[in-house]
Coordinates of C-alpha atoms in Angstrom, one line a residue:
M7 CA 20.8 -16.9 4.9
S8 CA 18.9 -14.0 5.5
E9 CA 15.1 -14.0 5.9
I10 CA 13.0 -12.4 2.9
A11 CA 10.5 -10.2 4.4
L12 CA 8.8 -9.3 1.1
E13 CA 8.9 -10.7 -2.2
V14 CA 7.4 -9.1 -5.8
N15 CA 7.4 -11.6 -8.2
H16 CA 6.7 -10.6 -12.0
V17 CA 4.1 -7.8 -11.0
S18 CA 2.0 -5.8 -13.6
I19 CA -0.6 -3.6 -12.8
D20 CA -2.7 -1.9 -15.3
Y21 CA -4.8 1.6 -15.0
R22 CA -8.2 1.9 -17.3
N23 CA -8.6 5.4 -18.5
L24 CA -11.9 5.6 -19.4
M25 CA -12.1 8.1 -22.4
H26 CA -14.7 11.3 -22.4
M27 CA -17.4 10.4 -24.7
S28 CA -19.8 13.3 -25.6
L29 CA -24.0 12.4 -25.7
H30 CA -23.8 12.7 -29.5
Q31 CA -21.2 10.2 -29.8
S32 CA -23.0 7.9 -27.7
L33 CA -26.1 8.1 -29.7
L34 CA -24.5 7.7 -32.9
K35 CA -21.9 4.8 -31.6
K36 CA -19.4 5.9 -33.9
D37 CA -15.7 7.1 -33.5
I38 CA -16.2 5.6 -29.9
K39 CA -12.9 4.6 -28.1
R40 CA -13.2 2.3 -25.5
A41 CA -11.5 2.0 -22.3
E42 CA -7.5 2.5 -22.5
T43 CA -5.3 -0.1 -20.8
I44 CA -2.2 1.7 -19.4
R45 CA 0.5 -0.7 -17.7
A46 CA 1.8 1.5 -14.7
V47 CA 3.9 -1.3 -13.2
N48 CA 5.2 -4.0 -16.3
D49 CA 6.8 -7.2 -14.9
V50 CA 8.8 -6.2 -11.9
S51 CA 10.4 -8.5 -9.5
F52 CA 12.6 -8.1 -6.2
S53 CA 12.6 -9.3 -2.8
V54 CA 13.7 -7.2 0.4
E55 CA 15.3 -9.1 3.5
R56 CA 14.2 -8.6 7.0
G57 CA 15.2 -5.6 8.5
K58 CA 16.7 -4.0 5.4
I59 CA 15.6 -0.5 4.3
L60 CA 15.1 -0.2 0.3
G61 CA 15.0 2.9 -1.6
I62 CA 13.2 3.3 -4.9
V63 CA 13.6 5.8 -7.4
G64 CA 12.1 6.7 -11.0
R65 CA 11.0 10.0 -12.5
N66 CA 7.6 11.1 -11.9
G67 CA 5.0 8.7 -13.5
S68 CA 7.5 5.7 -13.5
G69 CA 5.0 3.6 -11.3
K70 CA 6.5 4.0 -7.9
T71 CA 3.4 4.8 -5.8
T72 CA 1.6 2.4 -7.8
L73 CA 4.0 -0.5 -6.8
L74 CA 4.0 0.7 -3.0
R75 CA -0.1 0.9 -2.9
S76 CA -0.1 -2.6 -4.3
I77 CA 2.5 -4.1 -1.6
A78 CA -0.1 -2.2 0.8
G79 CA -2.6 -4.2 -0.6
I80 CA -4.9 -1.4 -1.8
F81 CA -5.1 -3.2 -4.7
Q82 CA -4.2 -6.3 -6.5
P83 CA -1.9 -6.9 -9.3
D84 CA -3.3 -7.8 -12.8
E85 CA -0.1 -10.2 -13.1
G86 CA 2.5 -11.9 -11.0
Y87 CA 2.0 -11.8 -6.8
I88 CA 3.3 -9.9 -3.8
D89 CA 4.0 -12.2 -1.0
T90 CA 4.3 -10.2 2.3
K91 CA 5.4 -13.5 4.2
G92 CA 2.9 -13.0 6.7
N93 CA 4.0 -9.6 7.8
R94 CA 1.8 -6.9 8.9
V95 CA 2.5 -3.6 6.4
S96 CA 1.6 0.0 6.8
L97 CA 1.6 2.5 4.1
M98 CA 2.8 6.2 4.9
A99 CA 1.3 8.5 2.1
I100 CA 0.0 12.1 1.8
G101 CA -4.0 12.0 1.3
I102 CA -4.1 8.4 1.8
G103 CA -5.7 6.3 4.8
F104 CA -7.3 9.0 6.6
N105 CA -11.3 9.9 6.7
A106 CA -11.3 13.5 6.4
N107 CA -14.7 13.9 8.5
N108 CA -13.4 12.2 11.4
T109 CA -10.9 13.7 13.9
G110 CA -7.1 12.7 14.2
R111 CA -7.7 10.9 17.2
E112 CA -10.5 8.8 15.7
N113 CA -8.2 8.4 12.7
I114 CA -5.5 7.0 14.9
L115 CA -7.6 4.3 16.2
K116 CA -9.0 3.1 13.0
S117 CA -5.6 3.2 11.2
G118 CA -4.4 1.1 14.2
M119 CA -7.0 -1.3 14.2
L120 CA -6.6 -1.7 10.2
L121 CA -3.0 -2.4 10.9
G122 CA -4.2 -5.3 12.8
C123 CA -3.5 -3.6 16.4
S124 CA -5.8 -4.3 19.0
L125 CA -7.8 -1.2 20.4
D126 CA -6.1 -1.8 23.8
Y127 CA -2.6 -1.4 22.2
V128 CA -3.5 1.6 19.9
K129 CA -4.9 3.5 23.2
E130 CA -2.0 2.5 25.2
H131 CA 0.2 4.6 22.5
M132 CA -2.1 7.2 21.6
D133 CA -0.5 9.8 23.8
E134 CA 2.8 9.1 22.2
I135 CA 1.5 9.3 18.7
I136 CA -0.2 12.4 19.4
E137 CA 3.2 14.0 21.1
F138 CA 5.0 13.0 18.3
S139 CA 2.8 14.8 15.6
E140 CA 2.7 18.0 17.4
L141 CA -0.7 18.6 16.5
G142 CA -2.0 19.8 20.0
D143 CA -5.6 20.7 19.9
F144 CA -5.9 19.9 16.3
I145 CA -6.0 16.0 17.2
D146 CA -9.8 16.5 18.1
R147 CA -10.4 18.6 15.0
P148 CA -11.7 16.8 11.6
V149 CA -8.8 16.0 9.3
R150 CA -10.1 17.8 6.7
T151 CA -9.1 21.0 8.3
Y152 CA -5.5 20.2 8.0
S153 CA -2.7 21.4 6.2
S154 CA -0.9 18.9 4.0
G155 CA 2.3 19.1 6.6
M156 CA -0.2 18.3 9.5
Y157 CA -1.3 15.6 7.5
S158 CA 1.8 14.2 7.1
K159 CA 3.0 14.5 10.6
L160 CA 0.0 12.6 11.9
S161 CA 0.6 9.8 9.0
F162 CA 4.4 9.7 10.1
A163 CA 3.4 9.5 13.9
V164 CA 0.9 6.3 13.4
T165 CA 2.9 4.4 11.2
A166 CA 6.3 5.0 13.0
I167 CA 4.8 4.7 16.6
L168 CA 2.6 1.6 15.8
D169 CA 4.5 -1.6 15.5
T170 CA 4.3 -3.1 12.0
D171 CA 6.9 -5.4 10.1
I172 CA 7.1 -3.6 6.9
M173 CA 6.6 0.3 6.7
L174 CA 6.0 1.5 3.2
V175 CA 6.9 5.4 3.2
D176 CA 5.8 7.6 0.0
E177 CA 7.7 11.0 -0.2
V178 CA 6.4 12.0 3.2
L179 CA 10.1 12.3 4.9
S180 CA 10.4 15.5 2.6
V181 CA 7.3 17.1 3.8
G182 CA 7.0 19.5 6.8
D183 CA 8.7 22.0 8.7
E184 CA 12.8 21.5 9.3
H185 CA 12.4 20.5 12.9
F186 CA 9.7 17.9 12.3
R187 CA 12.1 16.7 9.3
K188 CA 14.9 16.4 11.7
K189 CA 12.6 14.5 14.2
S190 CA 11.5 12.3 11.6
Y191 CA 14.9 11.3 10.4
K192 CA 16.0 10.7 13.9
K193 CA 12.9 8.1 14.2
M194 CA 14.1 6.4 11.1
E195 CA 17.7 5.9 12.4
E196 CA 15.7 4.1 15.5
L197 CA 13.5 2.1 13.1
M198 CA 16.8 1.3 11.6
L199 CA 18.4 0.0 14.9
S200 CA 14.9 -2.2 15.5
K201 CA 15.3 -4.2 12.5
R202 CA 12.2 -2.9 10.9
T203 CA 11.9 -3.4 7.4
V204 CA 11.5 -0.2 5.3
L205 CA 10.7 0.8 1.7
I206 CA 11.3 4.4 0.7
V207 CA 10.1 6.1 -2.3
S208 CA 11.5 9.3 -2.5
H209 CA 13.2 12.1 -5.0
A210 CA 15.5 13.4 -2.3
T211 CA 18.9 11.4 -3.0
D212 CA 20.4 12.7 0.2
T213 CA 17.5 11.0 2.1
L214 CA 18.2 7.9 0.3
K215 CA 22.1 8.0 0.7
K216 CA 21.3 8.2 4.5
F217 CA 19.0 5.5 5.1
C218 CA 19.1 2.8 2.5
N219 CA 20.8 -0.4 2.1
Q220 CA 20.2 -0.7 -1.2
V221 CA 18.1 1.5 -4.1
L222 CA 15.5 -0.1 -6.6
W223 CA 15.3 2.0 -9.8
I224 CA 12.3 1.7 -12.2
N225 CA 11.7 3.5 -15.5
D226 CA 8.0 3.6 -17.2
G227 CA 6.8 0.6 -14.9
K228 CA 9.8 -1.7 -15.9
F229 CA 12.8 -2.7 -13.6
V230 CA 15.7 -1.1 -14.4
S231 CA 18.5 -2.0 -11.6
L232 CA 18.6 -3.2 -8.0
G233 CA 21.9 -2.7 -6.3
E234 CA 23.9 -0.5 -3.7
T235 CA 22.8 2.7 -2.9
E236 CA 25.9 4.9 -4.3
E237 CA 26.0 3.0 -7.6
V238 CA 22.1 2.9 -8.4
L239 CA 21.7 6.7 -7.5
A240 CA 24.9 7.6 -9.7
D241 CA 23.6 5.8 -12.9
Y242 CA 20.0 7.0 -12.1
D243 CA 21.4 10.5 -12.0
D244 CA 23.6 10.3 -15.2
F245 CA 20.0 9.4 -16.8
M246 CA 18.1 11.9 -15.6
K247 CA 20.7 14.2 -17.0
L248 CA 20.1 13.0 -20.5

């Protein structure tokens, strides 16, 4: 029987959208709308076997990124639970995880330690990460000076080189120049052989077909289906044409 690396059990996640209130409304305490609760993820359950690669699809606003960030531990579900089975989890996403005022090198060290790696281990792999990222002298400049492409290269390099059990990828594979995308795909193929468990959120169906054992489809925060990659993507494609 295959070992389960990740279990998501009846997870629901709410956002609270604070409505704008004028000073006049506040003083009169009249026609005031309280914080609106938006259910971004609604009763979603699934599990992923160790060493498998799961794609996640859904139109914009369906809750894909929210779900990944909850699995990464950035915030807790409002209902249900997520069990990572003691595995170390890393999230690869644009605009998250780095301190903009720190250099790329400083962020590598901090990110590695947050992933549970020892300082010596991160330093041992520092040159490999920098070389893979192709940032050159920019590695010693503040991350706030990076373009989105440079940010994605560093994010991918840190997450792919440092050893974590579960890797969460949020659209990063589709960012950057053609050369780096090809290199990223090759690295992903190596990770597949290393039996790392991976979840990929992407609108690029070719990427999902290339890497994923299965695909999860969620819509408006709700579970739709989970199954073989080609079958789920075909159903999803038909749905998006409606």
